[in-house]
Amino acid sequence: MSEYVVWFESLGMGDVERVGGKNASLGEMISNLADAGVQVPGGFATTAQAYWDFLDESGLRQRIEKALEGLDVDDTRALAQTGADIRQMIMDTPFPPALHEQIVSAWETLVERTGKSSELAVAVRSSATAEDLPDASFAGQQETYLNVRGLDHVLHYIRDVFASLFNDRAISYRVHHGFAHEQVALSAGVQEMVRSDTGASGVMFTMDTESGFRDVVFVTASYGLGETVVQGSVNPDEFYAHKATLDAGRPAVLRRTLGEKAIKMVYNDEGGDELVKVVETDDAERMRFCLTDEEVESLARQAMTIERHYGRPMDIEWGKDGETGRLFILQARPETVKSRDGGQSLQRYQLHERGQVMIEGRAIGQRIGAGRARVIDDINDMHDVETGDVLVTDMTDPDWEPIMKRAAAIVTNRGGRTCHAAIIARELGIPAVVGTGEGTERISDGTEVTVSCAEGDTGYIYRGIQDFEVREIALGNMPELPFKIMMNVGNPDRAFDFAQLPNAGVGLARLEFIINRMIGIHPRALLEFDQQSADLQAVIQNQIAGYDDPVSFYVDKLAEGISTLAASFGDKPVIVRMSDFKSNEYANLIGGAAYEPEEENPMIGFRGASRYIAEDFRPCFELECRALRKVRDTMGFTNVWIMIPFVRTPEEGRQVVELLAANGLEKGKDGLKVIMMCELPSNAVLADEFLEIFDGYSIGSNDLTQLTLGLDRDSGLVAHLFEERDPAVKALLEMAIQAARRAGKYVGICGQGPSDHPDLARWLMEQGIESVSLNPDSVVETWLYLAEDQQAH
């Protein structure tokens, strides 16, 4: 008798032709990784031979081949009719007796093994023999059925799984990827269900899906069964865990993003044909993360074990059992898009103008696309999308794939960064903005729009066709230079991406950027939360959802931003400048107006070191110190240096260094360097005195230029006089550089000047500066310019 059913534990990756990629991978993990802590629910699979014999003994094979003859898969109406006809043929055909008997026997054994009798619920999953190959994801091509109970239902849904090999999307996908229909078989996996309907579930990747950065595990999570995350019908929580920090046994969650989690999929115990149902989550569920940091780290450790075993980046589905709290791996397949990127060149999309923002969401793909918006409410209207249109819809599932490849960009109301629309957009190489909430309402059909995913984690849909360019940056072997080129990186959203450029670390990370983008609330309004009005308290409560209290929110969010930057650049220095908001900028934060003075010229007012030592601001500065201590001492990112801005006198500098030490950030301890922004003329004139207090200088050419030339760089009336290459400015630059060299201390520059003027960078190199920190978009060009210039001389 042919072998039609096999148990997962007897399978491995050598069995893809026998049971498909998904079931072979489940068997591989159960057989090899259980002792390493990877928990996979058990079950059995039907074989490819079972599928072929089912088709041959019933005469289905010939009927299917005839139905597919001459089919044009780009004709969506013909595709839909042909697919429906084939699926109905399969559903109407009984299994051969031998296959029926073996499924019955395996089911009875599974019931016995689990001891659950009639309570046993299983997932019946599809596993195609060509899926999950390194160069094709087959994501969601065939069906999965959840909460299947009883033998009759198991038999029915195995046939349904076989039929799903001929879904419209699966037929189209095989044609477009060059797989012959008659070469792909289907295996059905019958796997014990994890009670994630009362717990949580999601998807994780052992790399960052946007940048391809390999040093993190990216976890998405939502309440209930995982189909809502996979399909994109929910905006999930997102987490990044840092691999090396996990290996070191330290707290490793770099970032957390609270998702809306508006719905969840649960078991339908009310009878009828529907196995599962979707219900709304309550407010309390939406306002908290559905995983703890410890659970994220536990999942990430399992993911790292799987990645090491397979030797490549992986795409993994997981579930948390709500009854036991245990975390299970439900599927693992190779990641198929970013891991194929050779990395020898970077494509950079740059927007030259920004029109009216119509709506925003999560950015997928780091690209820009533009075209006519096609708002599609019903899949039956998808043939209205023409090549070059921007597809705007509520959400996509695999049935939409035949038309997604026509789109210049995709916009969805729902979904997170691991949803179906996101996966397919990456595979097609087009930008997508997912989870916009109201994209189909805010964008009118036929409107010309530009979809930008090149500005960080947030994707923007602009009204009209905006001007943008695409540049190819070759990385290859960068020539040697006599100094270091670092980068100015303020936005943690872009850190993984920027880290792939040639660099010697981060010369300037502005803390105010993190405060503005990730926090948005004045620190005193959080420290004095109980004293705020009821309305303001409600606004703050909404902003800090998911965190323990207002102050922890501020500290943890700062730590997330800093640790993301630190993790991105490995062992290279990341120089974090403490907050340098002016009073008018602090006043714009939530709750800020009540705490800030009105100043005629905030640019030279209450800012920098003067703030930190002032009695009413010192508690706010101490929160920044707490965040840095968490990053350096608790998480272990000792590559973080501290930079103090706008130090007017040596005495101010001494007081700040003492205040840092009092807050556990002692200069020299665990390699901590405390350097100073050299941005006032007094800093250059008294450089020898300042350098006795600090470990070095980072020159801020923007403020140094305006204060040397006596002009406000925010004033358009005198903007034409702003020139970092002015002889007076260069004289002060030279004084600062030579003083640092005499003292044997670090000296770099992080102002805008070298990014705008490569000849200034060359002059600084000749002066013996240690590093020049550039904006990321000018790193490669400036580097090559200086190398050529050096060779010419």
mmCIF file of N, CA and C in Angstrom, residues 261-339:
data_model
loop_
_atom_site.group_PDB
_atom_site.id
_atom_site.type_symbol
_atom_site.label_atom_id
_atom_site.label_comp_id
_atom_site.label_asym_id
_atom_site.label_seq_id
_atom_site.Cartn_x
_atom_site.Cartn_y
_atom_site.Cartn_z
ATOM 1 N N LYS A 261 -4.979 47.016 16.950
ATOM 2 C CA LYS A 261 -5.549 45.714 17.353
ATOM 3 C C LYS A 261 -7.066 45.802 17.530
ATOM 4 N N ALA A 262 -7.760 46.357 16.535
ATOM 5 C CA ALA A 262 -9.194 46.656 16.670
ATOM 6 C C ALA A 262 -10.053 45.400 16.738
ATOM 7 N N ILE A 263 -9.575 44.297 16.133
ATOM 8 C CA ILE A 263 -10.364 43.060 16.092
ATOM 9 C C ILE A 263 -9.479 41.875 16.440
ATOM 10 N N LYS A 264 -10.118 40.739 16.701
ATOM 11 C CA LYS A 264 -9.378 39.488 16.873
ATOM 12 C C LYS A 264 -10.228 38.342 16.346
ATOM 13 N N MET A 265 -9.549 37.310 15.869
ATOM 14 C CA MET A 265 -10.237 36.118 15.365
ATOM 15 C C MET A 265 -10.224 35.058 16.464
ATOM 16 N N VAL A 266 -11.403 34.503 16.756
ATOM 17 C CA VAL A 266 -11.538 33.495 17.824
ATOM 18 C C VAL A 266 -12.330 32.300 17.299
ATOM 19 N N TYR A 267 -12.339 31.226 18.072
ATOM 20 C CA TYR A 267 -13.128 30.046 17.700
ATOM 21 C C TYR A 267 -14.611 30.425 17.662
ATOM 22 N N ASN A 268 -15.323 29.881 16.699
ATOM 23 C CA ASN A 268 -16.770 30.045 16.650
ATOM 24 C C ASN A 268 -17.398 28.775 17.220
ATOM 25 N N ASP A 269 -17.878 28.870 18.446
ATOM 26 C CA ASP A 269 -18.463 27.704 19.116
ATOM 27 C C ASP A 269 -19.982 27.692 19.024
ATOM 28 N N GLU A 270 -20.510 28.508 18.096
ATOM 29 C CA GLU A 270 -21.967 28.616 17.982
ATOM 30 C C GLU A 270 -22.541 27.666 16.939
ATOM 31 N N GLY A 271 -21.688 26.815 16.345
ATOM 32 C CA GLY A 271 -22.159 25.886 15.310
ATOM 33 C C GLY A 271 -22.212 26.556 13.954
ATOM 34 N N GLY A 272 -22.731 25.836 12.971
ATOM 35 C CA GLY A 272 -22.803 26.376 11.618
ATOM 36 C C GLY A 272 -21.536 26.089 10.842
ATOM 37 N N ASP A 273 -21.452 26.683 9.637
ATOM 38 C CA ASP A 273 -20.326 26.410 8.736
ATOM 39 C C ASP A 273 -19.068 27.179 9.102
ATOM 40 N N GLU A 274 -19.213 28.296 9.800
ATOM 41 C CA GLU A 274 -18.043 29.126 10.098
ATOM 42 C C GLU A 274 -17.271 28.542 11.276
ATOM 43 N N LEU A 275 -15.991 28.236 11.052
ATOM 44 C CA LEU A 275 -15.160 27.636 12.107
ATOM 45 C C LEU A 275 -14.656 28.682 13.088
ATOM 46 N N VAL A 276 -14.435 29.895 12.572
ATOM 47 C CA VAL A 276 -13.915 30.978 13.399
ATOM 48 C C VAL A 276 -14.762 32.218 13.153
ATOM 49 N N LYS A 277 -14.621 33.195 14.042
ATOM 50 C CA LYS A 277 -15.341 34.460 13.851
ATOM 51 C C LYS A 277 -14.440 35.606 14.286
ATOM 52 N N VAL A 278 -14.759 36.782 13.801
ATOM 53 C CA VAL A 278 -13.990 37.982 14.138
ATOM 54 C C VAL A 278 -14.828 38.834 15.080
ATOM 55 N N VAL A 279 -14.230 39.225 16.202
ATOM 56 C CA VAL A 279 -14.920 40.067 17.181
ATOM 57 C C VAL A 279 -14.057 41.302 17.457
ATOM 58 N N GLU A 280 -14.686 42.351 17.964
ATOM 59 C CA GLU A 280 -13.938 43.560 18.303
ATOM 60 C C GLU A 280 -13.206 43.372 19.627
ATOM 61 N N THR A 281 -12.020 43.963 19.731
ATOM 62 C CA THR A 281 -11.313 43.973 21.011
ATOM 63 C C THR A 281 -11.880 45.100 21.867
ATOM 64 N N ASP A 282 -11.671 45.022 23.181
ATOM 65 C CA ASP A 282 -12.155 46.108 24.038
ATOM 66 C C ASP A 282 -11.067 47.176 24.191
ATOM 67 N N ASP A 283 -11.441 48.314 24.754
ATOM 68 C CA ASP A 283 -10.518 49.451 24.868
ATOM 69 C C ASP A 283 -9.263 49.086 25.654
ATOM 70 N N ALA A 284 -9.439 48.306 26.722
ATOM 71 C CA ALA A 284 -8.279 47.950 27.558
ATOM 72 C C ALA A 284 -7.266 47.136 26.760
ATOM 73 N N GLU A 285 -7.754 46.224 25.906
ATOM 74 C CA GLU A 285 -6.845 45.415 25.081
ATOM 75 C C GLU A 285 -6.093 46.293 24.084
ATOM 76 N N ARG A 286 -6.789 47.245 23.511
ATOM 77 C CA ARG A 286 -6.157 48.105 22.501
ATOM 78 C C ARG A 286 -5.085 48.998 23.112
ATOM 79 N N MET A 287 -5.255 49.350 24.383
ATOM 80 C CA MET A 287 -4.358 50.317 25.016
ATOM 81 C C MET A 287 -3.146 49.669 25.691
ATOM 82 N N ARG A 288 -2.997 48.353 25.519
ATOM 83 C CA ARG A 288 -1.798 47.706 26.087
ATOM 84 C C ARG A 288 -1.178 46.777 25.042
ATOM 85 N N PHE A 289 0.102 46.499 25.215
ATOM 86 C CA PHE A 289 0.790 45.561 24.336
ATOM 87 C C PHE A 289 0.300 44.145 24.640
ATOM 88 N N CYS A 290 0.169 43.321 23.601
ATOM 89 C CA CYS A 290 -0.349 41.969 23.839
ATOM 90 C C CYS A 290 0.760 40.987 24.201
ATOM 91 N N LEU A 291 2.018 41.441 24.203
ATOM 92 C CA LEU A 291 3.139 40.621 24.682
ATOM 93 C C LEU A 291 3.958 41.432 25.671
ATOM 94 N N THR A 292 4.523 40.761 26.662
ATOM 95 C CA THR A 292 5.498 41.406 27.550
ATOM 96 C C THR A 292 6.877 41.379 26.874
ATOM 97 N N ASP A 293 7.794 42.168 27.388
ATOM 98 C CA ASP A 293 9.162 42.136 26.853
ATOM 99 C C ASP A 293 9.757 40.738 26.981
ATOM 100 N N GLU A 294 9.461 40.064 28.098
ATOM 101 C CA GLU A 294 10.006 38.712 28.306
ATOM 102 C C GLU A 294 9.489 37.747 27.243
ATOM 103 N N GLU A 295 8.214 37.894 26.864
ATOM 104 C CA GLU A 295 7.658 37.026 25.823
ATOM 105 C C GLU A 295 8.262 37.336 24.456
ATOM 106 N N VAL A 296 8.467 38.624 24.172
ATOM 107 C CA VAL A 296 9.117 39.001 22.909
ATOM 108 C C VAL A 296 10.508 38.373 22.847
ATOM 109 N N GLU A 297 11.239 38.449 23.947
ATOM 110 C CA GLU A 297 12.599 37.899 23.976
ATOM 111 C C GLU A 297 12.586 36.378 23.841
ATOM 112 N N SER A 298 11.601 35.733 24.452
ATOM 113 C CA SER A 298 11.488 34.267 24.335
ATOM 114 C C SER A 298 11.222 33.866 22.886
ATOM 115 N N LEU A 299 10.315 34.589 22.234
ATOM 116 C CA LEU A 299 10.042 34.322 20.813
ATOM 117 C C LEU A 299 11.288 34.565 19.965
ATOM 118 N N ALA A 300 11.971 35.658 20.247
ATOM 119 C CA ALA A 300 13.163 36.008 19.459
ATOM 120 C C ALA A 300 14.248 34.948 19.610
ATOM 121 N N ARG A 301 14.377 34.391 20.820
ATOM 122 C CA ARG A 301 15.384 33.326 21.018
ATOM 123 C C ARG A 301 15.032 32.098 20.177
ATOM 124 N N GLN A 302 13.737 31.736 20.153
ATOM 125 C CA GLN A 302 13.332 30.609 19.301
ATOM 126 C C GLN A 302 13.616 30.919 17.834
ATOM 127 N N ALA A 303 13.339 32.161 17.423
ATOM 128 C CA ALA A 303 13.574 32.555 16.027
ATOM 129 C C ALA A 303 15.057 32.457 15.677
ATOM 130 N N MET A 304 15.918 32.882 16.597
ATOM 131 C CA MET A 304 17.365 32.823 16.354
ATOM 132 C C MET A 304 17.846 31.378 16.248
ATOM 133 N N THR A 305 17.271 30.505 17.069
ATOM 134 C CA THR A 305 17.626 29.080 16.988
ATOM 135 C C THR A 305 17.240 28.514 15.623
ATOM 136 N N ILE A 306 16.040 28.882 15.160
ATOM 137 C CA ILE A 306 15.571 28.409 13.848
ATOM 138 C C ILE A 306 16.472 28.962 12.744
ATOM 139 N N GLU A 307 16.804 30.239 12.822
ATOM 140 C CA GLU A 307 17.656 30.852 11.799
ATOM 141 C C GLU A 307 19.027 30.179 11.751
ATOM 142 N N ARG A 308 19.601 29.916 12.922
ATOM 143 C CA ARG A 308 20.925 29.260 12.945
ATOM 144 C C ARG A 308 20.844 27.869 12.327
ATOM 145 N N HIS A 309 19.747 27.168 12.611
ATOM 146 C CA HIS A 309 19.599 25.798 12.088
ATOM 147 C C HIS A 309 19.482 25.804 10.562
ATOM 148 N N TYR A 310 18.700 26.743 10.029
ATOM 149 C CA TYR A 310 18.488 26.789 8.582
ATOM 150 C C TYR A 310 19.594 27.548 7.852
ATOM 151 N N GLY A 311 20.348 28.358 8.597
ATOM 152 C CA GLY A 311 21.457 29.079 7.992
ATOM 153 C C GLY A 311 21.037 30.201 7.065
ATOM 154 N N ARG A 312 19.850 30.772 7.321
ATOM 155 C CA ARG A 312 19.377 31.870 6.465
ATOM 156 C C ARG A 312 18.264 32.623 7.191
ATOM 157 N N PRO A 313 17.971 33.878 6.788
ATOM 158 C CA PRO A 313 16.871 34.615 7.429
ATOM 159 C C PRO A 313 15.544 33.885 7.234
ATOM 160 N N MET A 314 14.697 33.924 8.267
ATOM 161 C CA MET A 314 13.456 33.153 8.262
ATOM 162 C C MET A 314 12.236 34.037 8.531
ATOM 163 N N ASP A 315 11.103 33.579 8.002
ATOM 164 C CA ASP A 315 9.781 34.184 8.167
ATOM 165 C C ASP A 315 8.980 33.151 8.972
ATOM 166 N N ILE A 316 8.538 33.532 10.188
ATOM 167 C CA ILE A 316 8.031 32.553 11.156
ATOM 168 C C ILE A 316 6.668 32.990 11.689
ATOM 169 N N GLU A 317 5.713 32.060 11.731
ATOM 170 C CA GLU A 317 4.428 32.331 12.392
ATOM 171 C C GLU A 317 4.449 31.690 13.773
ATOM 172 N N TRP A 318 3.855 32.372 14.743
ATOM 173 C CA TRP A 318 3.895 31.890 16.134
ATOM 174 C C TRP A 318 2.528 32.102 16.782
ATOM 175 N N GLY A 319 2.308 31.407 17.896
ATOM 176 C CA GLY A 319 1.067 31.570 18.658
ATOM 177 C C GLY A 319 1.326 31.427 20.152
ATOM 178 N N LYS A 320 0.629 32.228 20.930
ATOM 179 C CA LYS A 320 0.692 32.118 22.395
ATOM 180 C C LYS A 320 -0.597 31.476 22.887
ATOM 181 N N ASP A 321 -0.471 30.365 23.572
ATOM 182 C CA ASP A 321 -1.632 29.663 24.110
ATOM 183 C C ASP A 321 -2.184 30.442 25.303
ATOM 184 N N GLY A 322 -3.439 30.912 25.165
ATOM 185 C CA GLY A 322 -4.034 31.719 26.217
ATOM 186 C C GLY A 322 -4.312 30.947 27.490
ATOM 187 N N GLU A 323 -4.376 29.613 27.395
ATOM 188 C CA GLU A 323 -4.673 28.802 28.577
ATOM 189 C C GLU A 323 -3.413 28.488 29.375
ATOM 190 N N THR A 324 -2.285 28.265 28.680
ATOM 191 C CA THR A 324 -1.049 27.883 29.370
ATOM 192 C C THR A 324 0.008 28.983 29.362
ATOM 193 N N GLY A 325 -0.152 29.969 28.484
ATOM 194 C CA GLY A 325 0.853 31.018 28.359
ATOM 195 C C GLY A 325 2.072 30.602 27.548
ATOM 196 N N ARG A 326 2.102 29.364 27.048
ATOM 197 C CA ARG A 326 3.267 28.879 26.299
ATOM 198 C C ARG A 326 3.294 29.476 24.893
ATOM 199 N N LEU A 327 4.502 29.642 24.377
ATOM 200 C CA LEU A 327 4.715 30.248 23.057
ATOM 201 C C LEU A 327 5.152 29.171 22.075
ATOM 202 N N PHE A 328 4.417 29.032 20.977
ATOM 203 C CA PHE A 328 4.670 27.965 20.007
ATOM 204 C C PHE A 328 5.027 28.544 18.637
ATOM 205 N N ILE A 329 5.831 27.789 17.905
ATOM 206 C CA ILE A 329 6.129 28.100 16.507
ATOM 207 C C ILE A 329 5.172 27.279 15.650
ATOM 208 N N LEU A 330 4.464 27.952 14.746
ATOM 209 C CA LEU A 330 3.446 27.289 13.936
ATOM 210 C C LEU A 330 3.908 27.030 12.504
ATOM 211 N N GLN A 331 4.833 27.862 12.019
ATOM 212 C CA GLN A 331 5.373 27.695 10.664
ATOM 213 C C GLN A 331 6.718 28.399 10.613
ATOM 214 N N ALA A 332 7.584 27.952 9.714
ATOM 215 C CA ALA A 332 8.842 28.669 9.449
ATOM 216 C C ALA A 332 9.219 28.446 8.000
ATOM 217 N N ARG A 333 9.501 29.518 7.307
ATOM 218 C CA ARG A 333 9.883 29.429 5.897
ATOM 219 C C ARG A 333 11.000 30.425 5.639
ATOM 220 N N PRO A 334 11.783 30.245 4.575
ATOM 221 C CA PRO A 334 12.836 31.221 4.268
ATOM 222 C C PRO A 334 12.243 32.578 3.910
ATOM 223 N N GLU A 335 12.891 33.647 4.360
ATOM 224 C CA GLU A 335 12.551 34.993 3.903
ATOM 225 C C GLU A 335 13.060 35.105 2.472
ATOM 226 N N THR A 336 12.235 35.637 1.556
ATOM 227 C CA THR A 336 12.565 35.508 0.133
ATOM 228 C C THR A 336 12.836 36.810 -0.593
ATOM 229 N N VAL A 337 12.743 37.961 0.089
ATOM 230 C CA VAL A 337 12.919 39.222 -0.636
ATOM 231 C C VAL A 337 14.240 39.878 -0.261
ATOM 232 N N LYS A 338 14.344 40.383 0.970
ATOM 233 C CA LYS A 338 15.531 41.143 1.364
ATOM 234 C C LYS A 338 16.784 40.283 1.430
ATOM 235 N N SER A 339 16.625 39.000 1.770
ATOM 236 C CA SER A 339 17.802 38.146 1.905
ATOM 237 C C SER A 339 18.445 37.850 0.560
#
